[in-house]
Amino acid sequence: MASSNYSLKVNRELLDPNFESYRLSLDAIPTYNVELDAAVEEVKLKDTQYTLEHMRAFGMYNYLHLDPWYEDSVLFVDCKGRVLSLAVTLDTALGKPREVYRITADSSECEDRLCASLSLTSATWAALSDGTGRLYLLRTGKRGDSSHTKWEPLFSEDMEGPFTILHSISHVQAGVHNMEVLLLRIEKDPEETKGSGYSVSLQWITVANTTGQGQEKKYEVKKRRVLRGKSVPHYAAVEPQGKGLMVASEKPFVFTHVDGRPVERPNPEPMEVEKTDPIYFWQQTAEDITVCVRMPEGITKEEVQFRLTPDNVSIGVQGFPPLLKGQLYASVDPEASAWIIKNDKSLEVTLQKRSEGPMWSELVMGDSRGEYVMSDEQAALIHERLTHLTSEDMNGNPDRDKPPCNSQELEDCDGFPEDSSSLTHFDGESLEPTQVVNLGSHQYLFTVDVNPAEMPCLCLRHDVDALLWQPRPDQPSNMWEHIATFNALGYVQASKRDKKFATCPPNFSYASLCECLRRAFIYRQPSPVETVLFNRKQGRQVGQVAKQQVASLDSDKPILGFRATNERLYILTSSNLFVLKVNNN
């Protein structure tokens, strides 16, 4: 199954071209404080865990977990190994977090121990890692505020090394209860000689109920799949029915093992091919592609077979196999593309790039029968850039004509990652990517659960805004749906140099960022104003205002967890859980 390039389709109705700015509001945010009787133990990285990927995966871990099935219910694990739950119904009468489960393993014996991680699998199940390499699947019962049942472990297995849980889901297939769990670990890689010496692996485990008639409930691992990559994924989640996987990362992931056996991929031996004349020639600019295909002399337009979709092209002559056919390097706009017959013996095709700027390294993926012809302007530009290599000066200064650049004048939003990030959908059966989105400059911001019955949403920067995307794996033509916009948040968050976490509530009424210490910023969606306001520059009445609020916590401890609900913002430190009343419903 070949993967196809896919472009995220922005819903223009959810954009506000007239958005001006956030107005600072000095309205106080009611803040309530729960003192913890045992600390939330922040696991410090060891000297051996020195890479940037270790920091991304484990150093920036969110220790607070929001239960998407039960409103205003949060959970965390303390240094005693207790899984604690707090359900808030009345802010002025906050109770103590209650223990629902306790990890009994001695974590001090594990040298490369990580923080304990938790994933709420369904309304009645949870997945738990003790930080030393053991996975627990727990039947929780209904976890509402009136429930006081202790969680019951029905599956436990040593996974041979510490890991964190990224995502888990529960589903029933052919009458059998299955749970899909996605684990992340960073491992020493002897083949990684040029980089850090480590590689990133994702382990996708399917655990099924193997109970026969008359037997007690028994759960066993049904399938194990391993993906490897070289960067910690920004986003990774399993489809609701376990039919596929989505991963957003700076560097690509590939499936390497299934049930301990390497994944076999066809890798034919290279063959010596006699050099032939090119079938087609092609040129490109930042906006379009021009292709010239050799055709039989005297060809008429009625005999030309031409088909073009955003991702694929087929060019040929009626009654014969296509001369050029396959997946394009990147997406094009079919409606803005055209073809004409030149000199009765060639077909000239103009393809309009959907994304202006990026240069293509090939026309059709894997097709080497064409020849790339550089334009005079491109040749002159490259010649100019290479002039210093053949300068008559002993010290040709390539920067002499460039104005001095002060890197401090650049903002975070002006920089782009060296590797182009991508969002990929993998098919669970073939283990091959089916759709790939080149995220390019769309910086990843955060992940949030909006609807527990669907996959988590991911928030990406688009220009100055932040757009929230809901994965729809059952809709291949519109697999990622734009469902909400946070005006100017992409630009705003880039200015927060001490930013640690970002999130939003399920109703999108606000977005929030927090720093490593003390401060949280709340950016509310535009809302109608009670009094009459005028824009002094444009002389028009302002009907809506977007507010920004700043909350400062009475704590000098680092912020370890950060979650948002429609009414409240929850902030966890090692010794306190702060509850901020953001909205009144």
Coordinates of C-alpha atoms in Angstrom, one line a residue:
M1 CA 0.0 0.0 0.0
A2 CA 1.7 3.2 -1.2
S3 CA 1.4 6.3 1.0
S4 CA -0.1 9.4 -0.5
N5 CA 0.8 13.0 0.3
Y6 CA -2.0 14.9 2.1
S7 CA -2.5 18.5 2.8
L8 CA -4.3 19.7 5.9
K9 CA -7.5 21.5 4.8
V10 CA -8.1 24.7 6.8
N11 CA -11.7 25.6 7.5
R12 CA -11.7 29.3 6.5
E13 CA -14.9 29.8 8.5
L14 CA -13.0 29.1 11.7
L15 CA -10.4 31.9 11.0
D16 CA -10.8 35.5 12.1
P17 CA -8.9 37.8 9.7
N18 CA -10.1 40.8 11.8
F19 CA -8.6 39.6 15.0
E20 CA -6.5 42.5 16.6
S21 CA -5.0 41.5 19.9
Y22 CA -5.6 40.2 23.4
R23 CA -6.5 42.8 26.0
L24 CA -4.9 42.3 29.4
S25 CA -7.6 41.8 32.0
L26 CA -6.8 42.4 35.7
D27 CA -9.9 40.4 36.8
A28 CA -8.8 38.1 39.6
I29 CA -8.9 34.3 39.0
P30 CA -10.1 32.4 42.0
T31 CA -7.3 30.0 43.0
Y32 CA -7.7 27.1 45.4
N33 CA -4.9 25.1 46.9
V34 CA -4.7 21.4 47.9
E35 CA -1.7 20.6 50.0
L36 CA -0.4 17.1 49.3
D37 CA 0.6 14.8 52.2
A38 CA 3.4 13.2 50.1
A39 CA 5.4 14.8 47.4
V40 CA 5.0 14.1 43.7
E41 CA 8.5 12.8 43.0
E42 CA 10.1 14.4 40.0
V43 CA 12.5 11.8 38.6
K44 CA 15.8 13.5 37.7
L45 CA 17.5 12.3 34.6
K46 CA 20.8 10.5 35.1
D47 CA 24.1 11.4 33.5
T48 CA 23.6 8.5 31.1
Q49 CA 20.3 10.1 30.0
Y50 CA 22.0 13.1 28.5
T51 CA 20.4 13.4 25.0
L52 CA 17.9 16.0 23.8
E53 CA 15.5 13.0 23.2
H54 CA 15.7 12.0 26.8
M55 CA 14.8 15.5 27.8
R56 CA 11.9 15.7 25.4
A57 CA 10.5 12.3 26.4
F58 CA 11.0 12.3 30.1
G59 CA 12.3 15.7 31.3
M60 CA 9.1 17.5 30.0
Y61 CA 6.7 14.8 31.2
N62 CA 3.2 16.0 32.3
Y63 CA 2.7 14.3 35.7
L64 CA -1.0 15.3 36.0
H65 CA -3.6 13.3 34.1
L66 CA -7.1 14.5 33.2
D67 CA -9.8 11.8 33.1
P68 CA -11.7 12.6 29.8
W69 CA -14.6 10.3 30.8
Y70 CA -15.4 12.2 34.1
E71 CA -15.5 16.0 34.1
D72 CA -13.1 17.7 36.5
S73 CA -11.4 14.6 37.7
V74 CA -7.6 14.5 37.8
L75 CA -5.0 11.8 38.8
F76 CA -1.3 11.7 39.6
V77 CA 1.2 9.3 41.2
D78 CA 3.2 10.4 44.3
C79 CA 6.6 9.3 45.7
K80 CA 4.9 6.5 47.7
G81 CA 3.7 4.8 44.5
R82 CA 0.1 5.8 45.2
V83 CA -2.2 6.6 42.3
L84 CA -4.3 9.5 43.7
S85 CA -7.5 10.8 42.3
L86 CA -9.2 14.2 42.9
A87 CA -12.7 14.9 41.6
V88 CA -13.8 18.6 42.0
T89 CA -17.5 19.5 42.3
L90 CA -17.3 22.5 44.7
D91 CA -14.1 24.6 44.6
T92 CA -14.6 26.0 48.1
A93 CA -14.8 22.5 49.6
L94 CA -11.9 20.7 48.0
G95 CA -11.2 17.3 49.6
K96 CA -7.9 15.4 49.8
P97 CA -6.9 13.2 46.8
R98 CA -7.9 9.6 47.5
E99 CA -5.8 6.6 46.8
V100 CA -7.1 4.3 44.2
Y101 CA -4.1 2.0 43.6
R102 CA -0.6 1.6 45.0
I103 CA 2.5 0.4 43.1
T104 CA 4.3 -2.2 45.2
A105 CA 7.5 -2.5 43.2
D106 CA 10.8 -1.3 44.7
S107 CA 11.7 1.4 42.2
S108 CA 15.1 2.2 43.9
E109 CA 16.5 -1.0 42.4
C110 CA 16.1 0.2 38.8
E111 CA 19.2 2.2 37.7
D112 CA 17.5 3.9 34.7
R113 CA 14.2 4.4 36.4
L114 CA 11.7 6.8 34.8
C115 CA 8.6 8.6 36.2
A116 CA 5.5 6.5 36.7
S117 CA 3.1 7.1 33.8
L118 CA -0.7 6.6 33.5
S119 CA -3.2 6.4 30.7
L120 CA -7.0 6.3 31.1
T121 CA -7.9 3.6 28.6
S122 CA -11.7 3.7 28.9
A123 CA -14.4 4.7 31.3
T124 CA -13.6 1.5 33.4
W125 CA -9.9 0.7 32.5
A126 CA -6.5 2.3 33.0
A127 CA -2.9 1.5 31.9
L128 CA -0.1 2.1 34.4
S129 CA 3.7 2.0 34.2
D130 CA 5.7 1.9 37.5
G131 CA 8.8 3.5 35.8
T132 CA 11.0 0.5 36.1
G133 CA 9.7 -1.5 33.2
R134 CA 6.4 -3.2 34.4
L135 CA 3.1 -2.6 32.7
Y136 CA -0.2 -2.9 34.6
L137 CA -3.7 -3.0 33.1
L138 CA -6.2 -2.1 35.8
R139 CA -10.0 -2.5 35.9
T140 CA -11.0 0.7 37.7
G141 CA -14.8 0.4 37.7
K142 CA -16.7 3.7 37.1
R143 CA -14.4 6.4 38.4
G144 CA -16.9 9.1 39.3
D145 CA -16.6 11.3 42.4
S146 CA -19.0 9.0 44.3
S147 CA -17.0 5.9 43.5
H148 CA -14.5 4.6 46.1
T149 CA -13.6 1.2 44.6
K150 CA -9.9 0.3 44.5
W151 CA -8.5 -0.5 41.1
E152 CA -7.9 -4.2 40.3
P153 CA -4.9 -5.3 38.2
L154 CA -5.9 -8.0 35.7
F155 CA -2.7 -7.9 33.6
S156 CA 0.9 -7.3 34.6
E157 CA 4.1 -7.9 32.7
D158 CA 7.8 -6.9 32.7
M159 CA 8.5 -5.2 29.4
E160 CA 12.4 -5.5 29.7
G161 CA 13.3 -1.9 30.4
P162 CA 11.8 1.4 31.6
F163 CA 9.2 3.1 29.4
T164 CA 6.4 5.7 29.5
I165 CA 2.9 5.1 28.2
L166 CA 1.9 7.5 25.4
H167 CA -1.6 6.3 24.7
S168 CA -4.1 3.4 25.3
I169 CA -7.5 2.4 24.1
S170 CA -10.1 -0.3 24.8
H171 CA -12.3 -2.0 22.2
V172 CA -14.3 -5.2 21.6
Q173 CA -13.6 -7.2 18.5
A174 CA -15.6 -10.3 17.6
G175 CA -16.8 -10.5 21.2
V176 CA -13.3 -10.3 22.6
H177 CA -12.1 -7.4 24.8
N178 CA -8.9 -5.9 23.5
M179 CA -6.7 -3.2 24.9
E180 CA -4.1 -1.3 22.7
V181 CA -1.2 0.3 24.6
L182 CA 1.6 2.4 23.0
L183 CA 4.9 2.5 24.9
L184 CA 7.8 4.9 24.4
R185 CA 11.4 4.1 25.2
I186 CA 14.9 5.4 24.3
E187 CA 17.5 2.7 23.8
K188 CA 21.2 2.4 23.1
D189 CA 21.7 1.8 19.4
P190 CA 25.0 0.4 18.3
E191 CA 24.1 1.3 14.7
E192 CA 23.7 5.0 15.6
T193 CA 27.4 5.9 15.3
K194 CA 27.1 9.4 14.0
G195 CA 24.4 10.8 16.4
S196 CA 23.8 10.4 20.1
G197 CA 24.2 6.7 20.2
Y198 CA 20.5 6.3 21.1
S199 CA 17.3 5.5 19.0
V200 CA 13.7 6.0 19.8
S201 CA 11.3 3.0 19.8
L202 CA 7.5 2.8 20.0
Q203 CA 6.1 -0.5 21.1
W204 CA 2.4 -1.1 20.2
I205 CA 1.0 -3.9 22.3
T206 CA -2.4 -5.6 21.9
V207 CA -3.6 -7.3 25.1
A208 CA -6.7 -9.5 24.7
N209 CA -9.0 -11.4 27.1
T210 CA -8.2 -15.1 26.5
T211 CA -10.8 -16.4 29.0
G212 CA -12.5 -19.7 28.1
Q213 CA -15.8 -20.9 29.5
G214 CA -15.6 -21.6 33.2
Q215 CA -12.3 -19.8 33.6
E216 CA -11.4 -16.7 35.5
K217 CA -10.7 -13.5 33.5
K218 CA -7.2 -13.8 32.0
Y219 CA -5.5 -11.2 29.7
E220 CA -2.5 -12.0 27.6
V221 CA -0.4 -10.2 25.0
K222 CA -1.9 -11.0 21.6
K223 CA 0.5 -9.0 19.4
R224 CA 3.6 -6.8 19.7
R225 CA 4.8 -4.3 17.1
V226 CA 7.9 -2.1 17.2
L227 CA 8.5 1.1 15.4
R228 CA 11.9 2.9 15.4
G229 CA 12.9 6.4 14.7
K230 CA 15.5 9.0 15.6
S231 CA 13.3 11.7 17.3
V232 CA 10.7 11.6 20.1
P233 CA 7.3 11.9 18.5
H234 CA 5.3 15.0 19.2
Y235 CA 2.1 12.9 18.9
A236 CA 1.4 9.2 18.8
A237 CA -2.0 7.5 19.2
V238 CA -3.8 4.3 18.2
E239 CA -7.1 4.4 16.3
P240 CA -10.3 3.7 18.3
Q241 CA -10.7 0.1 16.9
G242 CA -7.0 -0.6 16.8
K243 CA -6.9 -0.6 13.0
G244 CA -4.0 1.9 12.7
L245 CA -1.6 4.3 14.2
M246 CA -0.8 8.0 13.8
V247 CA 2.6 9.5 14.6
A248 CA 3.8 13.2 14.3
S249 CA 7.5 13.5 14.5
E250 CA 10.5 15.5 13.2
K251 CA 12.1 12.3 11.7
P252 CA 10.2 9.3 10.2
F253 CA 9.3 6.1 12.0
V254 CA 9.2 2.6 10.4
F255 CA 7.9 -0.7 11.7
T256 CA 10.9 -3.0 12.4
H257 CA 9.5 -6.0 14.3
V258 CA 6.3 -7.9 14.8
D259 CA 6.1 -10.4 17.6
G260 CA 9.9 -10.4 17.9
R261 CA 10.5 -11.1 14.1
P262 CA 12.0 -8.5 11.8
V263 CA 9.6 -7.0 9.3
E264 CA 10.6 -8.2 5.8
R265 CA 10.5 -5.6 3.1
P266 CA 11.4 -6.2 -0.5
N267 CA 14.9 -5.0 -1.2
P268 CA 15.9 -6.2 -4.7
E269 CA 19.5 -6.2 -5.7
P270 CA 20.6 -3.2 -7.8
M271 CA 20.9 -4.1 -11.4
E272 CA 23.0 -2.6 -14.1
V273 CA 20.7 -0.8 -16.5
E274 CA 21.8 0.3 -20.0
K275 CA 21.7 4.1 -20.2
T276 CA 18.8 5.3 -22.4
D277 CA 17.6 8.7 -23.5
P278 CA 15.3 10.4 -21.0
I279 CA 11.6 9.9 -21.6
Y280 CA 10.8 13.4 -20.1
F281 CA 12.6 16.6 -19.0
W282 CA 11.4 18.8 -16.2
Q283 CA 12.1 22.2 -14.6
Q284 CA 10.7 23.9 -11.6
T285 CA 10.3 27.3 -9.8
A286 CA 9.0 28.0 -6.3
E287 CA 5.5 28.0 -7.7
D288 CA 5.2 25.5 -10.5
I289 CA 6.6 22.5 -12.4
T290 CA 7.1 22.3 -16.2
V291 CA 7.3 18.8 -17.7
C292 CA 8.1 18.0 -21.4
V293 CA 7.2 14.4 -22.3
R294 CA 8.4 12.8 -25.6
M295 CA 5.5 11.6 -27.6
P296 CA 5.0 9.9 -31.1
E297 CA 5.3 12.4 -33.9
G298 CA 1.9 13.6 -35.2
I299 CA 0.1 13.0 -32.0
T300 CA -3.3 14.6 -31.6
K301 CA -5.0 15.8 -28.5
E302 CA -7.7 13.2 -28.8
E303 CA -5.0 10.4 -28.5
V304 CA -3.5 11.9 -25.4
Q305 CA -4.4 10.1 -22.1
F306 CA -3.9 12.5 -19.3
R307 CA -5.1 12.1 -15.7
L308 CA -4.1 14.3 -12.7
T309 CA -5.1 14.2 -9.1
P310 CA -3.5 16.3 -6.3
D311 CA -1.0 13.5 -5.6
N312 CA -0.8 11.3 -8.8
V313 CA -0.2 11.8 -12.5
S314 CA -0.7 9.5 -15.6
I315 CA 0.4 10.5 -19.1
G316 CA 0.3 8.3 -22.1
V317 CA -1.1 7.6 -25.6
Q318 CA -4.4 5.9 -26.3
G319 CA -4.0 2.1 -26.7
F320 CA -0.6 2.0 -25.0
P321 CA 0.7 1.7 -21.4
P322 CA 1.3 5.1 -19.7
L323 CA 4.7 6.7 -20.5
L324 CA 4.7 8.4 -17.1
K325 CA 2.6 7.3 -14.1
G326 CA 2.9 7.4 -10.3
Q327 CA 2.8 9.4 -7.1
L328 CA 4.0 13.0 -7.3
Y329 CA 6.8 14.2 -5.0
A330 CA 4.3 16.7 -3.4
S331 CA 0.7 17.8 -3.9
V332 CA -0.4 20.0 -6.8
D333 CA -3.5 21.9 -7.7
P334 CA -5.2 20.0 -10.6
E335 CA -7.5 22.9 -11.5
A336 CA -4.6 25.3 -12.0
S337 CA -2.5 22.8 -14.0
A338 CA -2.7 22.4 -17.8
W339 CA -1.1 20.7 -20.8
I340 CA -0.4 21.5 -24.5
I341 CA 1.1 19.7 -27.5
K342 CA 4.4 21.2 -28.7
N343 CA 5.7 20.7 -32.2
D344 CA 3.4 17.7 -32.8
K345 CA 5.9 15.4 -31.0
S346 CA 6.0 16.4 -27.3
L347 CA 3.5 17.2 -24.5
E348 CA 4.3 20.2 -22.2
V349 CA 2.6 19.9 -18.8
T350 CA 2.5 22.7 -16.2
L351 CA 1.8 21.6 -12.7
Q352 CA 0.9 24.2 -10.0
K353 CA 2.5 23.4 -6.7
R354 CA 0.0 23.4 -3.8
S355 CA 2.7 24.6 -1.4
E356 CA 4.9 27.4 -2.8
G357 CA 8.6 27.4 -1.8
P358 CA 9.9 23.9 -1.2
M359 CA 11.8 22.5 -4.2
W360 CA 11.2 19.0 -5.4
S361 CA 14.0 16.5 -5.5
E362 CA 12.2 14.3 -8.1
L363 CA 9.0 14.6 -10.2
V364 CA 7.4 11.1 -9.7
M365 CA 8.5 9.1 -6.7
G366 CA 11.0 6.4 -7.7
D367 CA 10.9 7.2 -11.4
S368 CA 14.5 7.8 -12.8
R369 CA 13.6 7.9 -16.5
G370 CA 13.5 11.7 -16.6
E371 CA 16.1 14.4 -16.6
Y372 CA 16.0 17.6 -14.5
V373 CA 16.9 20.7 -16.4
M374 CA 18.0 23.7 -14.3
S375 CA 16.8 27.1 -15.4
D376 CA 19.2 29.9 -16.3
E377 CA 18.2 31.8 -13.1
Q378 CA 18.8 28.8 -10.9
A379 CA 22.2 28.1 -12.5
A380 CA 23.3 31.7 -12.1
L381 CA 22.2 31.7 -8.4
I382 CA 24.2 28.6 -7.7
H383 CA 27.2 29.9 -9.6
E384 CA 27.1 33.1 -7.5
R385 CA 26.9 31.1 -4.3
L386 CA 29.9 29.0 -5.3
T387 CA 32.1 31.9 -6.6
H388 CA 34.0 32.1 -3.3
L389 CA 35.3 28.6 -3.8
T390 CA 37.3 29.7 -6.9
S391 CA 38.1 33.2 -5.8
E392 CA 41.5 34.6 -6.7
D393 CA 41.8 35.9 -3.1
M394 CA 43.6 33.5 -0.7
N395 CA 40.8 34.2 1.7
G396 CA 37.6 34.7 -0.3
N397 CA 35.1 36.1 2.1
P398 CA 31.7 34.8 1.3
D399 CA 30.0 37.0 3.8
R400 CA 31.5 40.3 2.7
D401 CA 28.3 41.5 0.9
K402 CA 25.9 40.3 3.6
P403 CA 24.6 42.7 6.2
P404 CA 25.5 41.8 9.8
C405 CA 22.8 39.7 11.5
N406 CA 22.2 39.8 15.2
S407 CA 20.7 36.5 16.2
Q408 CA 19.1 38.1 19.2
E409 CA 16.8 40.1 16.8
L410 CA 15.3 36.8 15.7
E411 CA 12.3 35.4 17.5
D412 CA 11.6 31.8 18.1
C413 CA 8.8 32.0 15.6
D414 CA 11.4 32.9 12.9
G415 CA 13.3 29.7 13.2
F416 CA 12.4 26.3 11.6
P417 CA 13.5 22.8 12.5
E418 CA 16.3 21.4 10.4
D419 CA 14.3 18.3 9.5
S420 CA 10.8 18.6 8.1
S421 CA 8.3 17.3 10.5
S422 CA 5.6 14.9 9.3
L423 CA 2.3 13.5 10.4
T424 CA 1.8 9.9 9.3
H425 CA -1.0 7.4 9.3
F426 CA 0.0 3.8 9.5
D427 CA -2.2 0.9 8.5
G428 CA -2.4 -1.7 11.3
E429 CA -2.3 -4.7 8.9
S430 CA 0.3 -3.8 6.3
L431 CA 2.3 -1.7 8.8
E432 CA 2.9 0.8 5.9
P433 CA 2.1 4.5 5.9
T434 CA -1.1 5.3 4.0
Q435 CA -1.1 9.1 4.3
V436 CA 1.6 11.6 5.1
V437 CA 1.3 15.3 5.9
N438 CA 4.5 17.4 5.6
L439 CA 4.1 19.7 8.5
G440 CA 6.9 22.0 7.3
S441 CA 6.6 25.2 9.3
H442 CA 3.5 24.1 11.2
Q443 CA 5.0 23.9 14.6
Y444 CA 3.5 21.3 17.0
L445 CA 2.1 23.0 20.1
F446 CA 0.1 20.5 22.2
T447 CA -2.1 17.4 22.4
V448 CA -5.5 17.4 24.1
D449 CA -8.5 15.0 24.5
V450 CA -11.7 16.6 23.3
N451 CA -13.9 13.5 22.9
P452 CA -12.8 10.3 24.7
A453 CA -14.5 8.2 22.0
E454 CA -12.1 9.6 19.4
M455 CA -8.4 10.0 19.0
P456 CA -6.6 12.9 20.8
C457 CA -6.5 16.2 18.9
L458 CA -3.2 17.9 18.1
C459 CA -2.7 21.7 17.9
L460 CA -0.4 23.1 15.2
R461 CA 0.8 26.6 14.4
H462 CA -0.5 28.0 11.1
D463 CA 1.0 31.4 10.5
V464 CA 0.3 33.4 13.7
D465 CA -2.7 31.3 14.7
A466 CA -2.9 27.9 16.4
L467 CA -5.3 25.4 14.8
L468 CA -6.7 22.3 16.5
W469 CA -7.0 19.1 14.3
Q470 CA -9.2 16.1 15.1
P471 CA -8.1 12.9 13.5
R472 CA -10.8 11.1 11.5
P473 CA -9.3 7.7 10.5
D474 CA -12.6 6.5 9.1
Q475 CA -12.6 9.4 6.6
P476 CA -9.5 8.9 4.3
S477 CA -10.4 11.9 2.2
N478 CA -10.5 14.2 5.2
M479 CA -8.4 12.3 7.8
W480 CA -7.6 15.4 9.9
E481 CA -10.4 17.9 10.5
H482 CA -9.8 21.5 11.5
I483 CA -12.2 22.0 14.5
A484 CA -11.1 25.1 16.4
T485 CA -8.8 28.1 16.1
F486 CA -6.9 30.0 18.8
N487 CA -6.3 33.5 17.4
A488 CA -2.6 34.6 17.4
L489 CA -1.6 31.8 19.9
G490 CA 1.1 30.6 17.5
Y491 CA 2.8 33.9 17.7
V492 CA 2.1 34.5 21.4
Q493 CA 3.5 31.2 22.5
A494 CA 6.8 31.8 20.6
S495 CA 7.5 34.8 22.8
K496 CA 7.2 32.7 26.0
R497 CA 10.8 31.6 26.4
D498 CA 10.1 29.8 29.7
K499 CA 7.0 28.0 28.4
K500 CA 6.7 24.4 29.7
F501 CA 3.1 23.2 28.9
A502 CA 0.2 24.3 26.8
T503 CA -3.4 23.1 26.6
C504 CA -7.0 24.0 26.1
P505 CA -10.4 22.7 27.4
P506 CA -12.8 20.5 25.4
N507 CA -15.1 23.4 24.6
F508 CA -12.2 25.6 23.2
S509 CA -13.3 28.6 25.3
Y510 CA -9.7 29.4 26.1
A511 CA -6.1 28.3 25.6
S512 CA -3.5 28.3 28.4
L513 CA 0.3 28.2 28.7
C514 CA 2.4 27.8 31.8
E515 CA 6.0 28.6 32.6
C516 CA 8.4 26.3 34.4
L517 CA 7.8 28.3 37.6
R518 CA 4.8 30.0 39.1
R519 CA 3.0 31.7 36.2
A520 CA 0.2 30.6 33.9
F521 CA -1.3 32.6 31.0
I522 CA -4.9 32.3 29.9
Y523 CA -6.0 33.5 26.4
R524 CA -9.8 33.6 26.1
Q525 CA -11.7 33.4 22.8
P526 CA -13.3 36.7 21.7
S527 CA -16.6 37.4 23.5
P528 CA -19.2 40.2 23.3
V529 CA -18.5 43.3 25.4
E530 CA -21.2 44.9 27.6
T531 CA -19.9 48.5 27.1
V532 CA -19.4 50.3 23.8
L533 CA -15.7 50.3 22.6
F534 CA -14.2 52.0 19.6
N535 CA -11.1 51.3 17.6
R536 CA -9.3 54.6 17.7
K537 CA -7.2 53.9 14.5
Q538 CA -10.1 52.7 12.4
G539 CA -12.9 54.7 14.0
R540 CA -15.2 51.7 14.2
Q541 CA -17.1 50.1 17.1
V542 CA -15.6 46.9 18.5
G543 CA -18.2 44.2 19.2
Q544 CA -16.0 41.5 20.7
V545 CA -12.8 41.5 22.9
A546 CA -10.3 38.7 23.5
K547 CA -8.9 38.8 27.0
Q548 CA -5.6 37.7 28.4
Q549 CA -5.2 36.9 32.1
V550 CA -2.1 36.0 34.1
A551 CA -2.2 33.8 37.2
S552 CA 0.7 33.7 39.6
L553 CA 0.9 30.8 42.0
D554 CA 2.0 31.0 45.6
S555 CA 4.7 28.5 45.2
D556 CA 8.4 28.4 44.3
K557 CA 8.3 24.7 43.2
P558 CA 8.6 23.8 39.5
I559 CA 5.3 23.1 37.7
L560 CA 5.1 19.3 37.0
G561 CA 1.5 19.0 35.6
F562 CA -0.9 21.2 33.7
R563 CA -4.4 20.3 32.5
A564 CA -7.6 22.2 31.6
T565 CA -11.3 21.5 31.8
N566 CA -14.2 23.7 30.7
E567 CA -14.4 25.4 34.1
R568 CA -11.0 24.9 35.7
L569 CA -7.3 24.9 35.2
Y570 CA -5.3 22.4 37.2
I571 CA -1.6 23.0 38.0
L572 CA 0.5 20.4 39.9
T573 CA 3.8 21.0 41.8
S574 CA 5.7 18.5 43.9
S575 CA 3.8 19.6 47.1
N576 CA 0.5 21.3 45.9
L577 CA -2.3 20.9 43.5
F578 CA -3.7 24.3 42.5
V579 CA -7.3 24.6 41.1
L580 CA -8.0 27.8 39.1
K581 CA -11.6 28.7 38.5
V582 CA -11.5 30.0 34.9
N583 CA -15.1 29.8 33.8
N584 CA -18.5 29.8 35.5
N585 CA -21.0 27.4 33.9

